[in-house]
Amino acid sequence: MQGKGGSKDCGNHGSPRLLPGRGFRRCMGSLFVLVVIALFVILVVYLVLHPHKPRFYVQDATVHQLNLTNGLLTSSLQFSIVSHNPNDRIGVYYDSLNAYATYAGEQITPQCSLTPFYQGDNDVDVLSPILYGNSVALAPFVADHLNYEKQNGVLSLTLKMYGRIRWKVGSWTSGRYHLNVNCFAIMGMRNSGNAGQVPLQPGTRCDVEV
């Protein structure tokens, strides 16, 4: 029985219940804030350090074999490639790196895999890929151009490398990035034959994309 001036009994004096789904939305909101903060920290680190892409140069090249018979090219080539990490306080993991040679836009050797390595800040490493091509068919106009260059004592080749790299800053390591390197080299051929170390023309710095 309710007395005069008394209040009504609503029948629930406990803590108010959360509506279904409200707790889930709060958790997702907190997670979203954490993700935004993490991305912001990564962006700040990137902008402050601003990693520069690695630099590559063709130091020298050796033609062990270069025979063209009936449009089929057999070759054995070795390059010395200088790799330079120009960054301060940023290292580079080369998780994978593959190399092959092309002539006039046509691939003339299968790809070879180079050993993965780590390159510290401002470090310099020399890579020495050895490439072989056995009876690789060339288009007629490409074969004619190669014969023309050999007769004039010049050989223009492109060494291509591609792989995956990661940046390292302190204990933090980035995700993997694609690396593409194109090294166009104009080489002088010896008059005595095709084999041997060949001089390089100026301008042997490689184009690099990350």
GROMACS .gro file of C-alpha atoms in nm:
model
  210
    1MET     CA    1   0.000   0.000   0.000
    2GLN     CA    2   0.129   0.339  -0.094
    3GLY     CA    3   0.112   0.619   0.163
    4LYS     CA    4   0.022   0.975   0.090
    5GLY     CA    5   0.301   1.178  -0.056
    6GLY     CA    6   0.508   0.862  -0.113
    7SER     CA    7   0.693   0.791  -0.432
    8LYS     CA    8   0.617   0.509  -0.668
    9ASP     CA    9   0.833   0.199  -0.658
   10CYS     CA   10   0.977   0.141  -1.007
   11GLY     CA   11   1.091  -0.207  -0.911
   12ASN     CA   12   1.462  -0.168  -1.009
   13HIS     CA   13   1.709  -0.006  -0.771
   14GLY     CA   14   2.027  -0.164  -0.915
   15SER     CA   15   2.281  -0.013  -1.151
   16PRO     CA   16   2.149   0.079  -1.495
   17ARG     CA   17   2.214  -0.187  -1.755
   18LEU     CA   18   2.411  -0.117  -2.069
   19LEU     CA   19   2.209  -0.161  -2.380
   20PRO     CA   20   2.315  -0.462  -2.591
   21GLY     CA   21   2.600  -0.365  -2.826
   22ARG     CA   22   2.705  -0.053  -2.636
   23GLY     CA   23   3.004  -0.228  -2.475
   24PHE     CA   24   3.113  -0.363  -2.813
   25ARG     CA   25   3.096  -0.015  -2.964
   26ARG     CA   26   3.307   0.122  -2.678
   27CYS     CA   27   3.571  -0.149  -2.734
   28MET     CA   28   3.580  -0.081  -3.107
   29GLY     CA   29   3.608   0.292  -3.042
   30SER     CA   30   3.904   0.238  -2.809
   31LEU     CA   31   4.070   0.008  -3.062
   32PHE     CA   32   4.021   0.266  -3.336
   33VAL     CA   33   4.186   0.535  -3.120
   34LEU     CA   34   4.486   0.307  -3.054
   35VAL     CA   35   4.525   0.234  -3.425
   36VAL     CA   36   4.511   0.605  -3.509
   37ILE     CA   37   4.775   0.681  -3.244
   38ALA     CA   38   5.003   0.403  -3.375
   39LEU     CA   39   4.970   0.527  -3.733
   40PHE     CA   40   5.039   0.882  -3.619
   41VAL     CA   41   5.358   0.772  -3.439
   42ILE     CA   42   5.475   0.582  -3.749
   43LEU     CA   43   5.403   0.886  -3.966
   44VAL     CA   44   5.597   1.116  -3.733
   45VAL     CA   45   5.895   0.877  -3.730
   46TYR     CA   46   5.885   0.857  -4.110
   47LEU     CA   47   5.864   1.234  -4.154
   48VAL     CA   48   6.143   1.300  -3.904
   49LEU     CA   49   6.382   1.037  -4.038
   50HIS     CA   50   6.258   1.046  -4.401
   51PRO     CA   51   6.440   0.739  -4.538
   52HIS     CA   52   6.608   0.786  -4.875
   53LYS     CA   53   6.601   0.499  -5.120
   54PRO     CA   54   6.924   0.300  -5.163
   55ARG     CA   55   7.167   0.395  -5.438
   56PHE     CA   56   7.328   0.156  -5.684
   57TYR     CA   57   7.620   0.200  -5.925
   58VAL     CA   58   7.782  -0.027  -6.183
   59GLN     CA   59   8.147  -0.045  -6.078
   60ASP     CA   60   8.269  -0.280  -6.350
   61ALA     CA   61   8.159  -0.563  -6.574
   62THR     CA   62   8.319  -0.872  -6.724
   63VAL     CA   63   8.204  -1.049  -7.039
   64HIS     CA   64   8.320  -1.409  -7.013
   65GLN     CA   65   8.128  -1.522  -7.320
   66LEU     CA   66   7.909  -1.356  -7.583
   67ASN     CA   67   7.838  -1.573  -7.885
   68LEU     CA   68   7.557  -1.514  -8.132
   69THR     CA   69   7.486  -1.795  -8.379
   70ASN     CA   70   7.179  -1.813  -8.601
   71GLY     CA   71   6.990  -1.575  -8.376
   72LEU     CA   72   7.074  -1.770  -8.058
   73LEU     CA   73   7.277  -1.589  -7.792
   74THR     CA   74   7.497  -1.767  -7.539
   75SER     CA   75   7.644  -1.536  -7.278
   76SER     CA   76   7.828  -1.531  -6.948
   77LEU     CA   77   7.840  -1.196  -6.769
   78GLN     CA   78   7.956  -1.071  -6.432
   79PHE     CA   79   7.879  -0.732  -6.281
   80SER     CA   80   8.015  -0.554  -5.975
   81ILE     CA   81   7.737  -0.340  -5.832
   82VAL     CA   82   7.799  -0.092  -5.551
   83SER     CA   83   7.505  -0.060  -5.312
   84HIS     CA   84   7.497   0.243  -5.081
   85ASN     CA   85   7.256   0.316  -4.797
   86PRO     CA   86   7.260   0.700  -4.776
   87ASN     CA   87   7.051   0.720  -4.457
   88ASP     CA   88   7.156   0.818  -4.107
   89ARG     CA   89   7.017   0.600  -3.825
   90ILE     CA   90   6.821   0.385  -4.074
   91GLY     CA   91   6.925   0.035  -4.179
   92VAL     CA   92   6.795  -0.171  -4.471
   93TYR     CA   93   6.708  -0.541  -4.474
   94TYR     CA   94   6.736  -0.691  -4.823
   95ASP     CA   95   6.504  -0.987  -4.773
   96SER     CA   96   6.522  -1.091  -5.138
   97LEU     CA   97   6.710  -0.967  -5.443
   98ASN     CA   98   6.713  -1.115  -5.793
   99ALA     CA   99   6.911  -1.008  -6.099
  100TYR     CA  100   6.902  -1.069  -6.474
  101ALA     CA  101   7.034  -0.901  -6.790
  102THR     CA  102   6.846  -0.757  -7.086
  103TYR     CA  103   6.956  -0.636  -7.426
  104ALA     CA  104   6.741  -0.399  -7.633
  105GLY     CA  105   6.448  -0.476  -7.407
  106GLU     CA  106   6.479  -0.855  -7.434
  107GLN     CA  107   6.581  -1.073  -7.139
  108ILE     CA  108   6.900  -1.260  -7.231
  109THR     CA  109   6.974  -1.445  -6.905
  110PRO     CA  110   6.760  -1.623  -6.647
  111GLN     CA  111   6.734  -1.451  -6.312
  112CYS     CA  112   6.973  -1.538  -6.032
  113SER     CA  113   6.905  -1.493  -5.662
  114LEU     CA  114   7.148  -1.295  -5.449
  115THR     CA  115   7.206  -1.373  -5.083
  116PRO     CA  116   6.984  -1.169  -4.846
  117PHE     CA  117   7.177  -0.921  -4.632
  118TYR     CA  118   7.145  -0.631  -4.389
  119GLN     CA  119   7.293  -0.291  -4.469
  120GLY     CA  120   7.357  -0.049  -4.184
  121ASP     CA  121   7.327   0.328  -4.203
  122ASN     CA  122   7.570   0.482  -4.454
  123ASP     CA  123   7.712   0.138  -4.532
  124VAL     CA  124   7.845   0.036  -4.874
  125ASP     CA  125   7.832  -0.319  -5.011
  126VAL     CA  126   7.946  -0.470  -5.340
  127LEU     CA  127   7.720  -0.720  -5.516
  128SER     CA  128   7.864  -0.951  -5.783
  129PRO     CA  129   7.588  -1.127  -5.977
  130ILE     CA  130   7.711  -1.381  -6.234
  131LEU     CA  131   7.461  -1.431  -6.515
  132TYR     CA  132   7.445  -1.706  -6.777
  133GLY     CA  133   7.231  -1.735  -7.087
  134ASN     CA  134   7.230  -2.048  -7.301
  135SER     CA  135   7.103  -2.032  -7.661
  136VAL     CA  136   6.854  -1.755  -7.593
  137ALA     CA  137   6.652  -1.674  -7.906
  138LEU     CA  138   6.664  -1.309  -8.011
  139ALA     CA  139   6.431  -1.126  -8.243
  140PRO     CA  140   6.597  -1.071  -8.584
  141PHE     CA  141   6.627  -0.693  -8.543
  142VAL     CA  142   6.777  -0.740  -8.193
  143ALA     CA  143   7.033  -0.988  -8.326
  144ASP     CA  144   7.124  -0.746  -8.608
  145HIS     CA  145   7.169  -0.464  -8.358
  146LEU     CA  146   7.392  -0.678  -8.138
  147ASN     CA  147   7.612  -0.771  -8.435
  148TYR     CA  148   7.633  -0.403  -8.529
  149GLU     CA  149   7.743  -0.305  -8.178
  150LYS     CA  150   8.003  -0.582  -8.162
  151GLN     CA  151   8.151  -0.469  -8.493
  152ASN     CA  152   8.180  -0.116  -8.355
  153GLY     CA  153   8.335  -0.226  -8.025
  154VAL     CA  154   8.038  -0.122  -7.809
  155LEU     CA  155   7.793  -0.321  -7.600
  156SER     CA  156   7.489  -0.174  -7.424
  157LEU     CA  157   7.330  -0.392  -7.159
  158THR     CA  158   7.080  -0.339  -6.881
  159LEU     CA  159   7.114  -0.517  -6.549
  160LYS     CA  160   6.780  -0.543  -6.372
  161MET     CA  161   6.733  -0.626  -6.006
  162TYR     CA  162   6.415  -0.657  -5.805
  163GLY     CA  163   6.327  -0.773  -5.456
  164ARG     CA  164   6.185  -0.680  -5.116
  165ILE     CA  165   6.338  -0.454  -4.851
  166ARG     CA  166   6.252  -0.339  -4.498
  167TRP     CA  167   6.361  -0.027  -4.312
  168LYS     CA  168   6.505  -0.062  -3.959
  169VAL     CA  169   6.497   0.228  -3.712
  170GLY     CA  170   6.624   0.129  -3.368
  171SER     CA  171   6.419  -0.173  -3.262
  172TRP     CA  172   6.137  -0.091  -3.506
  173THR     CA  173   6.123  -0.263  -3.845
  174SER     CA  174   5.888  -0.159  -4.123
  175GLY     CA  175   5.682  -0.377  -4.351
  176ARG     CA  176   5.821  -0.499  -4.681
  177TYR     CA  177   5.860  -0.267  -4.979
  178HIS     CA  178   5.916  -0.356  -5.344
  179LEU     CA  179   6.257  -0.263  -5.483
  180ASN     CA  180   6.330  -0.224  -5.855
  181VAL     CA  181   6.675  -0.134  -5.989
  182ASN     CA  182   6.770  -0.069  -6.353
  183CYS     CA  183   7.138  -0.032  -6.440
  184PHE     CA  184   7.202   0.070  -6.800
  185ALA     CA  185   7.568   0.027  -6.892
  186ILE     CA  186   7.745   0.113  -7.218
  187MET     CA  187   8.061  -0.094  -7.238
  188GLY     CA  188   8.355  -0.081  -7.474
  189MET     CA  189   8.437  -0.419  -7.630
  190ARG     CA  190   8.794  -0.535  -7.677
  191ASN     CA  191   8.920  -0.560  -8.034
  192SER     CA  192   9.087  -0.893  -7.960
  193GLY     CA  193   8.761  -1.067  -7.879
  194ASN     CA  194   8.450  -1.071  -7.669
  195ALA     CA  195   8.588  -1.201  -7.341
  196GLY     CA  196   8.745  -1.008  -7.057
  197GLN     CA  197   8.679  -0.709  -6.837
  198VAL     CA  198   8.534  -0.423  -7.038
  199PRO     CA  199   8.558  -0.049  -6.971
  200LEU     CA  200   8.241   0.134  -6.877
  201GLN     CA  201   8.127   0.462  -7.021
  202PRO     CA  202   8.036   0.743  -6.775
  203GLY     CA  203   7.685   0.752  -6.636
  204THR     CA  204   7.656   0.408  -6.478
  205ARG     CA  205   7.439   0.509  -6.184
  206CYS     CA  206   7.126   0.296  -6.163
  207ASP     CA  207   6.763   0.403  -6.149
  208VAL     CA  208   6.599   0.290  -5.825
  209GLU     CA  209   6.231   0.268  -5.734
  210VAL     CA  210   6.095   0.174  -5.391
   0.00000   0.00000   0.00000
